[in-house]
Short mmCIF file of C-alpha atoms in Angstrom, two decimals:
data_model
loop_
_atom_site.label_atom_id
_atom_site.label_comp_id
_atom_site.label_asym_id
_atom_site.label_seq_id
_atom_site.Cartn_x
_atom_site.Cartn_y
_atom_site.Cartn_z
CA MET A 13 -26.55 -16.50 29.76
CA ASN A 14 -22.69 -15.80 30.12
CA TYR A 15 -20.80 -17.57 27.30
CA TYR A 16 -17.10 -18.42 27.82
CA SER A 17 -16.71 -16.57 31.17
CA GLU A 18 -14.17 -18.92 32.15
CA HIS A 19 -11.53 -17.60 29.55
CA SER A 20 -9.59 -14.40 29.55
CA LYS A 21 -10.52 -11.65 27.17
CA VAL A 22 -8.14 -10.07 24.51
CA TRP A 23 -8.61 -6.84 22.49
CA VAL A 24 -8.66 -7.07 18.81
CA SER A 25 -6.99 -4.01 16.52
CA VAL A 26 -6.41 -3.43 13.06
CA ASP A 27 -3.23 -1.69 11.67
CA VAL A 28 -2.97 -0.49 7.88
CA ILE A 29 0.08 -0.22 5.98
CA ILE A 30 -0.48 2.42 3.48
CA PHE A 31 2.03 2.55 0.52
CA GLY A 32 2.69 5.52 -1.92
CA PHE A 33 4.67 5.82 -4.65
CA ASP A 34 6.27 9.40 -4.88
CA GLU A 35 9.66 11.21 -6.32
CA ASN A 36 10.36 7.52 -7.74
CA LYS A 37 10.45 6.31 -4.17
CA LEU A 38 7.93 3.74 -2.33
CA LYS A 39 6.78 5.44 0.77
CA VAL A 40 4.82 4.48 3.69
CA LEU A 41 2.05 6.54 5.78
CA ILE A 42 3.31 6.99 9.73
CA GLY A 43 2.83 9.20 12.70
CA ARG A 44 3.33 9.69 16.19
CA ARG A 45 1.37 7.69 18.35
CA GLN A 46 -1.64 9.93 19.99
CA MET A 47 -2.52 7.36 22.88
CA ASP A 48 -0.77 5.48 25.91
CA PRO A 49 1.07 3.24 25.84
CA GLY A 50 3.60 4.33 23.20
CA ARG A 51 2.84 8.16 23.03
CA GLY A 52 4.69 10.29 21.03
CA GLU A 53 6.70 6.82 19.10
CA TRP A 54 6.59 6.77 15.34
CA SER A 55 3.76 4.15 14.60
CA LEU A 56 1.49 2.73 11.49
CA TYR A 57 -1.99 3.81 11.71
CA GLY A 58 -4.99 1.77 13.53
CA GLY A 59 -7.90 1.10 15.76
CA PHE A 60 -9.75 -1.23 17.52
CA VAL A 61 -12.43 -3.41 15.99
CA GLY A 62 -15.91 -2.62 17.26
CA ALA A 63 -18.29 -5.30 18.64
CA ASP A 64 -20.54 -4.74 15.25
CA GLU A 65 -18.00 -5.06 12.63
CA SER A 66 -15.89 -7.23 10.82
CA ILE A 67 -12.15 -6.95 10.82
CA ASP A 68 -12.20 -6.27 7.10
CA ASP A 69 -14.91 -3.77 7.85
CA ALA A 70 -12.56 -2.13 10.54
CA ALA A 71 -9.81 -1.95 8.57
CA ALA A 72 -12.04 -0.12 5.74
CA ARG A 73 -13.25 2.57 8.42
CA THR A 74 -9.59 3.06 9.40
CA LEU A 75 -8.37 3.40 6.10
CA LYS A 76 -11.34 5.93 4.86
CA SER A 77 -10.64 7.98 8.13
CA LEU A 78 -7.26 8.54 7.06
CA THR A 79 -7.26 9.01 3.64
CA GLY A 80 -10.92 10.14 2.92
CA LEU A 81 -10.78 7.70 -0.15
CA ASN A 82 -12.98 4.98 -0.94
CA HIS A 83 -12.78 1.95 -2.83
CA LEU A 84 -8.83 1.54 -2.15
CA TYR A 85 -7.02 -1.61 -2.99
CA MET A 86 -6.63 -3.42 0.24
CA ARG A 87 -5.20 -6.69 1.04
CA GLN A 88 -4.80 -8.47 4.46
CA VAL A 89 -1.20 -9.04 5.61
CA GLY A 90 -1.88 -11.57 8.59
CA ALA A 91 -2.23 -11.65 12.27
CA PHE A 92 0.32 -10.27 15.07
CA GLY A 93 -0.34 -11.57 18.63
CA SER A 94 2.78 -11.78 20.59
CA VAL A 95 1.86 -11.97 24.43
CA ASP A 96 4.03 -8.73 24.71
CA ARG A 97 3.76 -6.96 21.70
CA ASP A 98 1.56 -4.42 23.64
CA PRO A 99 2.54 -2.99 27.04
CA GLY A 100 -0.78 -1.79 27.77
CA GLU A 101 -3.13 -5.10 27.25
CA ARG A 102 -3.31 -8.20 25.54
CA VAL A 103 -3.91 -7.14 21.97
CA ILE A 104 -4.10 -9.12 18.83
CA SER A 105 -3.75 -7.03 15.60
CA ILE A 106 -4.79 -7.99 12.30
CA ALA A 107 -2.22 -5.73 9.54
CA TYR A 108 -3.67 -5.02 6.24
CA TYR A 109 -1.98 -3.16 3.32
CA SER A 110 -3.11 -0.64 0.87
CA LEU A 111 -1.97 1.05 -2.31
CA ILE A 112 -2.70 4.61 -3.24
CA ASN A 113 -1.75 7.62 -5.47
CA VAL A 114 -0.28 10.05 -3.34
CA LYS A 115 -1.40 12.86 -5.65
CA ASP A 116 -5.01 11.58 -4.58
CA TYR A 117 -4.30 11.97 -0.82
CA ASP A 118 -5.72 15.40 0.38
CA GLU A 119 -2.94 17.04 2.05
CA ARG A 120 -4.95 18.67 4.69
CA LEU A 121 -6.01 15.28 6.10
CA ARG A 122 -2.61 14.33 6.03
CA ARG A 123 -1.81 17.08 8.19
CA ASP A 124 -5.02 16.74 10.49
CA HIS A 125 -3.98 13.36 11.07
CA GLY A 126 -0.16 14.29 11.80
CA VAL A 127 0.97 11.59 9.35
CA GLU A 128 4.04 11.99 7.01
CA TRP A 129 5.55 10.15 3.81
CA ILE A 130 8.40 7.83 4.94
CA GLU A 131 10.60 6.48 2.62
CA ILE A 132 10.59 2.79 2.77
CA ASP A 133 14.72 2.35 3.43
CA ASN A 134 14.46 5.31 5.74
CA LEU A 135 11.99 3.95 8.24
CA PRO A 136 12.44 4.82 11.95
CA LYS A 137 11.91 2.02 14.75
CA LEU A 138 7.96 1.96 15.22
CA TYR A 139 6.02 1.18 17.95
CA SER A 140 5.56 -2.65 18.86
CA ASP A 141 5.88 -5.05 15.97
CA HIS A 142 4.86 -2.42 13.25
CA ASN A 143 8.17 -2.56 11.37
CA LYS A 144 7.68 -6.22 11.11
CA MET A 145 4.21 -5.71 9.85
CA ILE A 146 5.61 -3.26 6.96
CA GLU A 147 8.36 -6.17 6.11
CA GLN A 148 5.84 -8.66 5.42
CA ALA A 149 3.52 -6.65 3.38
CA LEU A 150 6.58 -5.47 1.32
CA SER A 151 7.22 -9.46 0.97
CA ILE A 152 3.63 -9.87 -0.14
CA MET A 153 3.77 -7.00 -2.39
CA ARG A 154 7.19 -8.26 -4.21
CA GLN A 155 5.27 -11.56 -4.76
CA LYS A 156 1.93 -10.12 -6.15
CA ILE A 157 3.60 -7.46 -8.37
CA LYS A 158 4.81 -10.14 -10.69
CA THR A 159 1.42 -11.92 -11.46
CA GLN A 160 -1.12 -9.15 -10.35
CA PRO A 161 -1.50 -5.39 -11.78
CA ILE A 162 -1.31 -4.10 -8.35
CA SER A 163 1.17 -1.48 -9.46
CA PHE A 164 -1.28 0.56 -11.09
CA GLN A 165 -2.84 1.55 -7.95
CA LEU A 166 0.02 3.65 -7.13
CA LEU A 167 0.08 5.45 -10.40
CA PRO A 168 -2.14 8.02 -11.91
CA SER A 169 -4.53 6.93 -14.31
CA LEU A 170 -2.08 8.27 -17.35
CA PHE A 171 1.48 6.98 -16.78
CA THR A 172 4.42 6.85 -18.87
CA LEU A 173 6.62 3.58 -19.19
CA THR A 174 9.16 5.01 -17.13
CA GLN A 175 6.89 5.68 -14.33
CA LEU A 176 5.61 2.25 -14.60
CA GLN A 177 9.34 0.98 -14.60
CA ARG A 178 10.17 3.13 -11.40
CA VAL A 179 7.30 1.61 -9.44
CA TYR A 180 8.53 -2.06 -10.40
CA GLU A 181 11.86 -1.12 -9.18
CA ALA A 182 10.80 0.56 -6.06
CA VAL A 183 8.96 -2.18 -4.83
CA ASN A 184 11.46 -4.89 -5.46
CA GLY A 185 14.23 -2.68 -4.61
CA GLU A 186 16.38 -3.37 -7.43
CA GLU A 187 16.79 -2.25 -11.00
CA VAL A 188 15.25 -3.86 -14.20
CA ASP A 189 16.73 -3.76 -17.67
CA LYS A 190 14.92 -1.02 -19.31
CA ARG A 191 14.88 -2.64 -22.83
CA ASN A 192 13.59 -6.08 -21.67
CA PHE A 193 10.97 -4.48 -19.44
CA ARG A 194 9.67 -2.17 -22.33
CA LYS A 195 9.23 -5.11 -24.39
CA ARG A 196 7.53 -7.32 -22.20
CA ILE A 197 5.28 -4.36 -21.36
CA LYS A 198 4.33 -3.67 -24.91
CA GLU A 199 3.56 -7.42 -25.23
CA MET A 200 0.56 -6.92 -22.75
CA ASP A 201 -2.65 -5.83 -24.48
CA PHE A 202 -4.14 -4.47 -21.02
CA ILE A 203 -1.40 -1.72 -21.07
CA GLU A 204 -2.96 0.79 -23.95
CA LYS A 205 -0.93 3.14 -25.32
CA THR A 206 -2.76 6.60 -25.60
CA GLU A 207 -2.43 9.64 -28.16
CA LEU A 208 -1.41 11.83 -24.88
CA ILE A 209 2.19 13.00 -24.49
CA ASP A 210 3.55 13.60 -21.14
CA LYS A 211 5.86 16.89 -21.59
CA LYS A 212 7.03 17.19 -17.89
CA SER A 213 9.31 14.25 -18.05
CA SER A 214 11.31 15.13 -20.81
CA LYS A 215 11.63 18.07 -23.62
CA ARG A 216 10.78 15.30 -26.50
CA GLY A 217 7.89 14.18 -24.44
CA ALA A 218 6.69 10.62 -23.62
CA ALA A 219 3.64 8.72 -24.50
CA LEU A 220 1.02 8.29 -21.88
CA TYR A 221 -0.39 4.94 -21.09
CA ARG A 222 -3.40 3.45 -19.40
CA PHE A 223 -4.14 0.22 -17.59
CA ASN A 224 -7.46 -1.41 -19.29
CA ARG A 225 -8.99 -3.84 -16.51
CA LYS A 226 -11.20 -5.28 -18.86
CA ILE A 227 -8.83 -6.47 -21.19
CA TYR A 228 -6.64 -7.73 -17.95
CA ASN A 229 -9.55 -9.92 -16.97
CA GLU A 230 -9.34 -11.68 -20.26
CA ASP A 231 -5.92 -12.40 -19.87
CA PRO A 232 -5.36 -14.92 -16.96
CA ASN A 233 -1.68 -15.41 -17.86
CA PHE A 234 -0.27 -12.25 -17.26
CA LYS A 235 3.53 -12.49 -15.59
CA LEU A 236 5.64 -9.49 -15.31
#
């Protein structure tokens, strides 16, 4: 039996916004669109949802295809469905954002997909409503980073307090007071100081820290 035949059909796609932190800057992974309409325009990476997969599965598949990485932090931004958002067909897109450590990303994959890391403040005009997707994702991040340890997704497993501060500043787009920031950080048991020293950042070297998820899960009152 042919259900819903009296209704028009629409396409459903996913777009992934991949944030990375490099050179003290928050960056987004974008590339030139490889299909019509909009071929050659700057764009997020995405694809259509298969008939046998959920939108979360489609986003995870797309993310894995682009990065080659598993178990990445991924959250839904929202649905984008303006009637005229895609000149090709009636397409509703579900946007997701993900956070990765840039150093974990295989440069070969980046070149193969033809994508580039672009600073959040220097983004060009993107295809359709992709700039709006990024703006909404960034707004969500700025709220979450205050109450959830998402900043650690952008850092290596061992990091300095300066690196952690720079991530927080890059996401929020403003400087924070170094003394107060470090005071709050050192009050958090789930940010552990190790015996290791990073000698690349300064002549004296800086202590390396790590995030302890087990302790964090026992601390429901985290607020940065």
